[in-house]
Tab-separated table of C-alpha atoms in Angstrom:
chain	number	residue	atom	x	y	z
A	24	UNK	CA	-198.064	87.166	95.622
A	25	UNK	CA	-194.962	89.114	96.651
A	26	UNK	CA	-193.820	91.581	93.988
A	27	UNK	CA	-190.890	90.325	91.805
A	28	UNK	CA	-187.570	92.140	92.109
A	29	UNK	CA	-185.268	92.470	89.147
A	30	UNK	CA	-181.552	92.787	89.930
A	31	UNK	CA	-179.330	94.128	87.237
A	32	UNK	CA	-175.535	93.882	86.969
A	33	UNK	CA	-173.703	96.370	85.090
A	34	UNK	CA	-171.271	94.982	82.506
A	35	UNK	CA	-168.305	96.777	84.281
A	36	UNK	CA	-169.271	94.881	87.590
A	37	UNK	CA	-169.413	91.476	85.727
A	38	UNK	CA	-166.050	92.300	83.980
A	39	UNK	CA	-164.404	93.141	87.374
A	40	UNK	CA	-165.551	89.923	88.844
A	41	UNK	CA	-164.223	87.970	85.939
A	42	UNK	CA	-160.794	89.736	86.081
A	43	UNK	CA	-160.618	89.061	89.793
A	44	UNK	CA	-161.287	85.384	89.383
A	45	UNK	CA	-158.830	85.016	86.613
A	46	UNK	CA	-156.228	86.846	88.628
A	47	UNK	CA	-156.815	84.593	91.646
A	48	UNK	CA	-156.453	81.591	89.358
A	49	UNK	CA	-153.255	82.824	87.740
A	50	UNK	CA	-151.730	83.449	91.272
A	51	UNK	CA	-152.656	80.000	92.494
A	52	UNK	CA	-151.099	78.462	89.323
A	53	UNK	CA	-147.969	80.367	89.763
A	54	UNK	CA	-147.675	79.400	93.439
A	55	UNK	CA	-148.213	75.725	92.467
A	56	UNK	CA	-145.651	75.772	89.760
A	57	UNK	CA	-143.046	77.572	92.052
A	58	UNK	CA	-143.938	75.526	95.139
A	59	UNK	CA	-140.312	74.134	95.289
A	60	UNK	CA	-138.874	77.557	95.361
A	61	UNK	CA	-141.358	78.739	97.752
A	62	UNK	CA	-140.326	75.914	100.018
A	63	UNK	CA	-136.617	77.111	99.732
A	64	UNK	CA	-137.733	80.604	100.652
A	65	UNK	CA	-139.670	79.435	103.802
A	66	UNK	CA	-136.822	77.346	105.050
A	67	UNK	CA	-134.313	80.270	104.473
A	68	UNK	CA	-136.776	82.522	106.360
A	69	UNK	CA	-136.812	80.166	109.342
A	70	UNK	CA	-132.962	80.051	109.322
A	71	UNK	CA	-132.828	83.716	109.007
A	72	UNK	CA	-135.046	84.231	112.023
A	73	UNK	CA	-133.152	81.592	114.023
A	74	UNK	CA	-129.756	83.128	113.291
A	75	UNK	CA	-130.752	86.809	113.662
A	76	UNK	CA	-130.375	86.989	117.406
A	77	UNK	CA	-126.802	85.652	117.186
A	78	UNK	CA	-126.096	88.252	114.299
A	79	UNK	CA	-127.442	91.015	116.517
A	80	UNK	CA	-125.223	89.829	119.312
A	81	UNK	CA	-122.064	90.096	117.347
A	82	UNK	CA	-123.248	93.589	116.137
A	83	UNK	CA	-123.591	94.873	119.638
A	84	UNK	CA	-120.741	93.084	121.418
A	85	UNK	CA	-118.162	93.074	118.678
A	86	UNK	CA	-119.209	96.432	117.075
A	87	UNK	CA	-119.283	94.949	113.685
A	88	UNK	CA	-121.382	96.067	110.767
A	89	UNK	CA	-124.211	93.914	109.563
A	90	UNK	CA	-122.296	92.109	106.809
A	91	UNK	CA	-119.336	91.215	108.932
A	92	UNK	CA	-121.645	90.062	111.761
A	93	UNK	CA	-123.270	87.710	109.441
A	94	UNK	CA	-119.991	86.450	108.189
A	95	UNK	CA	-118.828	85.726	111.756
A	96	UNK	CA	-122.194	83.989	112.367
A	97	UNK	CA	-121.696	81.690	109.437
A	98	UNK	CA	-118.059	80.920	110.664
A	99	UNK	CA	-119.368	80.109	114.225
A	100	UNK	CA	-122.036	77.852	112.688
A	101	UNK	CA	-119.461	76.089	110.500
A	102	UNK	CA	-117.189	75.730	113.378
A	103	UNK	CA	-120.013	74.262	115.585
A	104	UNK	CA	-120.888	71.694	112.770
A	105	UNK	CA	-117.231	70.798	112.400
A	106	UNK	CA	-117.007	70.291	116.230
A	107	UNK	CA	-119.903	67.949	116.149
A	108	UNK	CA	-118.616	66.218	113.188
A	109	UNK	CA	-115.269	65.829	114.814
A	110	UNK	CA	-116.795	64.228	117.864
A	111	UNK	CA	-119.317	61.967	116.332
A	112	UNK	CA	-118.151	61.321	112.651
A	113	UNK	CA	-115.229	59.039	113.534
A	114	UNK	CA	-117.594	56.789	115.675
A	115	UNK	CA	-120.336	57.175	113.128
A	116	UNK	CA	-117.944	55.994	110.390
A	117	UNK	CA	-116.794	52.997	112.480
A	118	UNK	CA	-120.369	51.958	113.166
A	119	UNK	CA	-121.524	52.475	109.546
A	120	UNK	CA	-118.630	50.525	108.311
A	121	UNK	CA	-119.345	47.759	110.834
A	122	UNK	CA	-122.970	47.668	109.595
A	123	UNK	CA	-121.895	47.522	105.990
A	124	UNK	CA	-119.536	44.645	106.834
A	125	UNK	CA	-122.031	42.810	108.656
A	126	UNK	CA	-124.695	43.228	105.906
A	127	UNK	CA	-123.300	40.260	103.704
A	128	UNK	CA	-123.757	38.095	106.760
A	129	UNK	CA	-127.298	39.217	107.181
A	130	UNK	CA	-127.960	38.545	103.571
A	131	UNK	CA	-126.396	35.140	103.647
A	132	UNK	CA	-128.386	34.150	106.717
A	133	UNK	CA	-131.512	35.194	104.812
A	134	UNK	CA	-130.737	33.288	101.564
A	135	UNK	CA	-129.886	30.199	103.536
A	136	UNK	CA	-132.863	30.390	105.931
A	137	UNK	CA	-130.943	31.038	108.995
A	138	UNK	CA	-130.674	33.676	111.688
A	139	UNK	CA	-133.361	36.192	112.749
A	140	UNK	CA	-134.789	36.733	109.137
A	141	UNK	CA	-134.406	33.160	108.068
A	142	UNK	CA	-138.187	32.521	108.402
A	143	UNK	CA	-138.637	34.743	105.393
A	144	UNK	CA	-136.779	32.303	103.093
A	145	UNK	CA	-138.053	29.223	104.908
A	146	UNK	CA	-141.804	30.022	104.801
A	147	UNK	CA	-142.204	32.600	101.968
A	148	UNK	CA	-139.194	31.876	99.633
A	149	UNK	CA	-138.473	35.599	99.515
A	150	UNK	CA	-135.052	35.076	97.837
A	151	UNK	CA	-136.415	33.101	94.893
A	152	UNK	CA	-139.321	35.563	94.419
A	153	UNK	CA	-136.988	38.582	94.329
A	154	UNK	CA	-134.588	36.892	91.924
A	155	UNK	CA	-137.502	36.075	89.657
A	156	UNK	CA	-138.708	39.669	89.594
A	157	UNK	CA	-135.224	41.036	89.036
A	158	UNK	CA	-134.616	38.878	86.101
A	159	UNK	CA	-137.757	40.283	84.199
A	160	UNK	CA	-136.503	42.390	81.434
A	161	UNK	CA	-138.829	45.450	82.062
A	162	UNK	CA	-138.043	45.522	85.869
A	163	UNK	CA	-134.320	45.453	85.267
A	164	UNK	CA	-134.678	48.205	82.713
A	165	UNK	CA	-136.714	50.278	85.085
A	166	UNK	CA	-134.260	49.692	87.998
A	167	UNK	CA	-131.037	50.032	86.171
A	168	UNK	CA	-131.745	51.717	82.953
A	169	UNK	CA	-130.535	55.153	82.064
A	170	UNK	CA	-134.100	56.327	81.908
A	171	UNK	CA	-135.088	55.160	85.261
A	172	UNK	CA	-133.398	55.172	88.684
A	173	UNK	CA	-130.057	56.592	87.464
A	174	UNK	CA	-131.706	59.724	86.144
A	175	UNK	CA	-133.968	60.106	89.146
A	176	UNK	CA	-131.068	59.761	91.597
A	177	UNK	CA	-128.800	62.193	89.504
A	178	UNK	CA	-131.734	64.549	89.333
A	179	UNK	CA	-132.303	64.324	93.111
A	180	UNK	CA	-128.699	64.795	94.012
A	181	UNK	CA	-128.321	67.955	91.696
A	182	UNK	CA	-131.649	69.399	93.107
A	183	UNK	CA	-130.441	68.781	96.697
A	184	UNK	CA	-127.149	70.532	96.011
A	185	UNK	CA	-128.866	73.372	94.314
A	186	UNK	CA	-131.416	73.710	97.095
A	187	UNK	CA	-128.668	73.889	99.794
A	188	UNK	CA	-126.634	76.509	97.982
A	189	UNK	CA	-129.726	78.509	97.262
A	190	UNK	CA	-131.006	78.359	100.900
A	191	UNK	CA	-127.561	79.419	102.144
A	192	UNK	CA	-127.447	82.584	99.961
A	193	UNK	CA	-131.157	83.301	100.500
A	194	UNK	CA	-130.544	83.136	104.348
A	195	UNK	CA	-127.526	85.432	104.026
A	196	UNK	CA	-129.502	88.128	101.981
A	197	UNK	CA	-132.427	87.878	104.174
A	198	UNK	CA	-130.168	88.520	107.322
A	199	UNK	CA	-128.450	91.335	105.392
A	200	UNK	CA	-131.597	93.099	103.908
A	201	UNK	CA	-134.449	91.798	105.921
A	202	UNK	CA	-134.745	94.581	108.366
A	203	UNK	CA	-134.572	97.287	105.777
A	204	UNK	CA	-137.323	95.410	103.794
A	205	UNK	CA	-139.432	95.388	106.994
A	206	UNK	CA	-138.755	99.135	107.585
A	207	UNK	CA	-139.842	99.859	104.072
A	208	UNK	CA	-143.141	97.925	104.766
A	209	UNK	CA	-143.771	99.922	107.943
A	210	UNK	CA	-143.017	103.157	106.160
A	211	UNK	CA	-145.979	102.459	103.787
A	212	UNK	CA	-148.331	102.396	106.771
A	213	UNK	CA	-149.859	105.569	108.317
A	214	UNK	CA	-147.441	107.013	110.895
A	215	UNK	CA	-150.037	106.710	113.677
A	216	UNK	CA	-150.216	102.886	113.086
A	217	UNK	CA	-146.559	102.124	112.838
A	218	UNK	CA	-145.733	101.533	116.504
A	219	UNK	CA	-148.571	99.157	116.768
A	220	UNK	CA	-147.620	97.086	113.717
A	221	UNK	CA	-143.900	97.131	114.696
A	222	UNK	CA	-144.846	95.588	118.048
A	223	UNK	CA	-146.933	92.985	116.214
A	224	UNK	CA	-143.884	92.218	113.947
A	225	UNK	CA	-141.584	91.822	116.847
A	226	UNK	CA	-143.935	89.455	118.623
A	227	UNK	CA	-144.217	87.340	115.362
A	228	UNK	CA	-140.416	87.307	115.103
A	229	UNK	CA	-140.161	85.918	118.634
A	230	UNK	CA	-142.899	83.366	117.825
A	231	UNK	CA	-141.107	82.015	114.913
A	232	UNK	CA	-137.607	82.074	116.605
A	233	UNK	CA	-139.215	80.128	119.523
A	234	UNK	CA	-140.589	77.451	117.262
A	235	UNK	CA	-137.196	76.810	115.659
A	236	UNK	CA	-135.634	76.625	119.036
A	237	UNK	CA	-138.248	74.222	120.267
A	238	UNK	CA	-137.938	72.117	117.192
A	239	UNK	CA	-134.175	71.610	117.827
A	240	UNK	CA	-134.696	70.890	121.407
A	241	UNK	CA	-137.269	68.224	120.736
A	242	UNK	CA	-134.964	66.639	118.106
A	243	UNK	CA	-131.995	66.482	120.531
A	244	UNK	CA	-134.212	64.864	123.224
A	245	UNK	CA	-135.441	62.279	120.598
A	246	UNK	CA	-131.948	61.446	119.415
A	247	UNK	CA	-130.532	61.201	123.037
A	248	UNK	CA	-133.443	58.979	124.190
A	249	UNK	CA	-133.063	56.578	121.179
A	250	UNK	CA	-129.219	56.388	121.717
A	251	UNK	CA	-129.637	55.496	125.521
A	252	UNK	CA	-132.204	52.788	124.735
A	253	UNK	CA	-130.006	51.290	122.032
A	254	UNK	CA	-126.918	51.283	124.263
A	255	UNK	CA	-128.832	49.653	127.195
A	256	UNK	CA	-130.042	46.857	124.937
A	257	UNK	CA	-126.596	46.460	123.372
A	258	UNK	CA	-127.584	47.172	119.819
A	259	UNK	CA	-124.629	48.046	117.572
A	260	UNK	CA	-124.456	51.382	115.716
A	261	UNK	CA	-126.184	53.173	118.699
A	262	UNK	CA	-124.678	56.532	118.078
A	263	UNK	CA	-125.225	56.418	114.194
A	264	UNK	CA	-128.856	55.427	114.635
A	265	UNK	CA	-129.322	58.091	117.530
A	266	UNK	CA	-128.108	60.758	115.172
A	267	UNK	CA	-130.432	59.466	112.438
A	268	UNK	CA	-133.433	59.718	114.839
A	269	UNK	CA	-132.412	63.257	115.820
A	270	UNK	CA	-132.144	64.327	112.165
A	271	UNK	CA	-135.439	62.627	110.986
A	272	UNK	CA	-137.333	63.955	114.072
A	273	UNK	CA	-136.941	67.470	112.629
A	274	UNK	CA	-139.659	66.456	110.153
A	275	UNK	CA	-142.964	66.716	111.994
A	276	UNK	CA	-145.116	63.592	112.311
A	277	UNK	CA	-143.702	61.388	109.639
A	278	UNK	CA	-140.012	61.716	110.612
A	279	UNK	CA	-140.269	60.023	114.047
A	280	UNK	CA	-142.202	57.057	112.322
A	281	UNK	CA	-139.596	56.654	109.652
A	282	UNK	CA	-136.850	56.689	112.217
A	283	UNK	CA	-138.626	54.137	114.450
A	284	UNK	CA	-138.891	51.663	111.389
A	285	UNK	CA	-135.241	51.864	110.601
A	286	UNK	CA	-133.891	51.651	114.207
A	287	UNK	CA	-136.279	48.834	115.076
A	288	UNK	CA	-135.169	46.771	112.059
A	289	UNK	CA	-131.655	47.126	113.077
A	290	UNK	CA	-132.513	46.149	116.694
A	291	UNK	CA	-134.394	43.039	115.500
A	292	UNK	CA	-131.418	41.944	113.325
A	293	UNK	CA	-129.473	42.154	116.631
A	294	UNK	CA	-131.919	40.086	118.735
A	295	UNK	CA	-135.623	39.724	119.029
A	296	UNK	CA	-135.785	40.797	122.709
A	297	UNK	CA	-133.777	44.022	121.744
A	298	UNK	CA	-135.931	44.742	118.781
A	299	UNK	CA	-139.158	44.376	120.812
A	300	UNK	CA	-137.956	46.580	123.625
A	301	UNK	CA	-136.608	49.262	121.097
A	302	UNK	CA	-139.833	49.216	119.133
A	303	UNK	CA	-142.140	49.517	122.223
A	304	UNK	CA	-139.764	52.216	123.748
A	305	UNK	CA	-139.909	54.336	120.513
A	306	UNK	CA	-143.572	53.938	119.991
A	307	UNK	CA	-144.121	55.069	123.535
A	308	UNK	CA	-141.734	57.933	123.159
A	309	UNK	CA	-143.379	59.025	119.862
A	310	UNK	CA	-146.692	59.232	121.668
A	311	UNK	CA	-145.296	61.179	124.568
A	312	UNK	CA	-143.474	63.491	122.086
A	313	UNK	CA	-146.506	64.196	120.068
A	314	UNK	CA	-148.991	64.637	122.884
A	315	UNK	CA	-146.818	65.973	125.581
A	316	UNK	CA	-143.305	67.251	124.748
A	317	UNK	CA	-144.359	69.225	121.522
A	318	UNK	CA	-147.383	70.875	123.171
A	319	UNK	CA	-145.553	71.879	126.397
A	320	UNK	CA	-142.216	73.010	124.697
A	321	UNK	CA	-144.007	74.907	121.900
A	322	UNK	CA	-146.454	76.166	124.525
A	323	UNK	CA	-143.346	77.803	126.274
A	324	UNK	CA	-141.424	78.846	123.157
A	325	UNK	CA	-144.110	79.848	120.965
A	326	UNK	CA	-146.628	80.903	123.623
A	327	UNK	CA	-149.381	78.636	122.340
A	328	UNK	CA	-151.648	76.306	124.352
A	329	UNK	CA	-150.853	72.607	124.006
A	330	UNK	CA	-154.353	71.977	122.390
A	331	UNK	CA	-153.610	74.824	119.830
A	332	UNK	CA	-150.229	73.282	119.073
A	333	UNK	CA	-151.888	69.816	118.459
A	334	UNK	CA	-154.748	71.095	116.373
A	335	UNK	CA	-152.613	73.335	114.127
A	336	UNK	CA	-149.955	70.463	113.460
A	337	UNK	CA	-152.864	68.194	112.422
A	338	UNK	CA	-154.539	70.712	110.212
A	339	UNK	CA	-151.234	71.707	108.620
A	340	UNK	CA	-150.342	68.164	107.858
A	341	UNK	CA	-153.774	67.503	106.349
A	342	UNK	CA	-153.421	70.549	104.190
A	343	UNK	CA	-149.868	70.494	102.916
A	344	UNK	CA	-148.192	67.332	104.300
A	345	UNK	CA	-144.835	67.662	105.879
A	346	UNK	CA	-144.399	71.303	104.735
A	347	UNK	CA	-147.743	72.159	106.319
A	348	UNK	CA	-147.000	70.411	109.560
A	349	UNK	CA	-143.534	72.307	109.726
A	350	UNK	CA	-145.171	75.646	109.146
A	351	UNK	CA	-148.305	75.136	111.230
A	352	UNK	CA	-147.053	76.194	114.552
A	353	UNK	CA	-145.295	79.389	113.556
A	354	UNK	CA	-148.293	80.277	111.452
A	355	UNK	CA	-150.699	79.535	114.260
A	356	UNK	CA	-148.433	81.522	116.652
A	357	UNK	CA	-148.396	84.539	114.231
A	358	UNK	CA	-152.176	84.432	113.833
A	359	UNK	CA	-152.430	84.387	117.674
A	360	UNK	CA	-150.306	87.515	117.892
A	361	UNK	CA	-152.458	89.404	115.230
A	362	UNK	CA	-155.809	88.255	116.896
A	363	UNK	CA	-154.522	89.266	120.225
A	364	UNK	CA	-153.497	92.706	119.000
A	365	UNK	CA	-156.800	93.143	117.194
A	366	UNK	CA	-158.746	92.346	120.430
A	367	UNK	CA	-156.594	94.786	122.518
A	368	UNK	CA	-157.150	97.463	119.934
A	369	UNK	CA	-160.930	96.858	119.909
A	370	UNK	CA	-161.112	97.063	123.671
A	371	UNK	CA	-159.074	100.271	123.744
A	372	UNK	CA	-161.436	101.864	121.052
A	373	UNK	CA	-164.370	100.896	123.204
A	374	UNK	CA	-162.876	102.158	126.467
A	375	UNK	CA	-161.605	105.399	125.091
A	376	UNK	CA	-164.953	107.191	124.274
A	377	UNK	CA	-166.194	106.067	127.799
A	378	UNK	CA	-163.155	107.465	129.461
A	379	UNK	CA	-163.149	110.595	127.430
A	380	UNK	CA	-166.748	111.462	127.997
A	381	UNK	CA	-167.598	114.047	130.741
A	382	UNK	CA	-171.167	115.133	131.552
A	383	UNK	CA	-171.848	118.819	131.607
A	384	UNK	CA	-171.035	120.524	134.817
A	385	UNK	CA	-168.449	118.079	135.978
A	386	UNK	CA	-164.781	118.972	136.317
């Protein structure tokens, strides 16, 4: 029989482990409670990284200080948004008003069993079932009561306004103080290691900026493609629906699906052939975007292989949903930068002793 071994743990060691476990649990709980604020911070960080090159441009060319350059950048951004709005909003308003004016006709056709959606009433009596459910006291209270939808909608609007204002100011202060914070972090490192980590930080900055640029480019392509298909098929509200597709496509994975459902529904209301063509075109485009455009564009802007892009998005979506999918590519790109630097440093350490070794007698 092998001799028994007795392992003893000091009380100090056990106490240290318990403190670490409790500290980790507290940190995770705080992160979970503040997940909404953390989301705002991540969005502001992405915006700051995307706007920083433009701020630097105004600093260099216009010889402005950092604060004035940020102010000019905000004004340029607002002017660009206003220009886009002046170009598309009048058409968008006309098309939305037309859609609203046409909605009663769609509802009337549905209630009378006519038109494209008339089969829902003829075969399934959808209108009678909906009226029966609406007349239930509990349902009416949940839908229209003060404690139900009204409170939820009000809370959602207030949260959205607060989030927008907070993100705008967070982005401003990140642009204003971000570099000084990064310099303070580098100053904590040994002086010998600072050049290396500054290079790593610069590569991570380029990776995240490339991701933001790539995401905007893909959304523009999606909106343009949807608008062209809708115009070819003669579907009304093509510009409005194309803008909706471009906006929703900013959301990884789920955004394109939601946009396809909305746009296809409007196309089917116009005509069945148009609905079929639009639905098939959007499904095919979504597959092309997910498996070709995103890997190729992100492969160029983020310097990730198409396979790494696809895997990172799938894993991020599985872990944290939409936010995980949104942050997966820049996180994967940042990890690639760190791993690449670690491999290069390791090789340099292995080669340096061999290059510095000189046998006795050699000159």
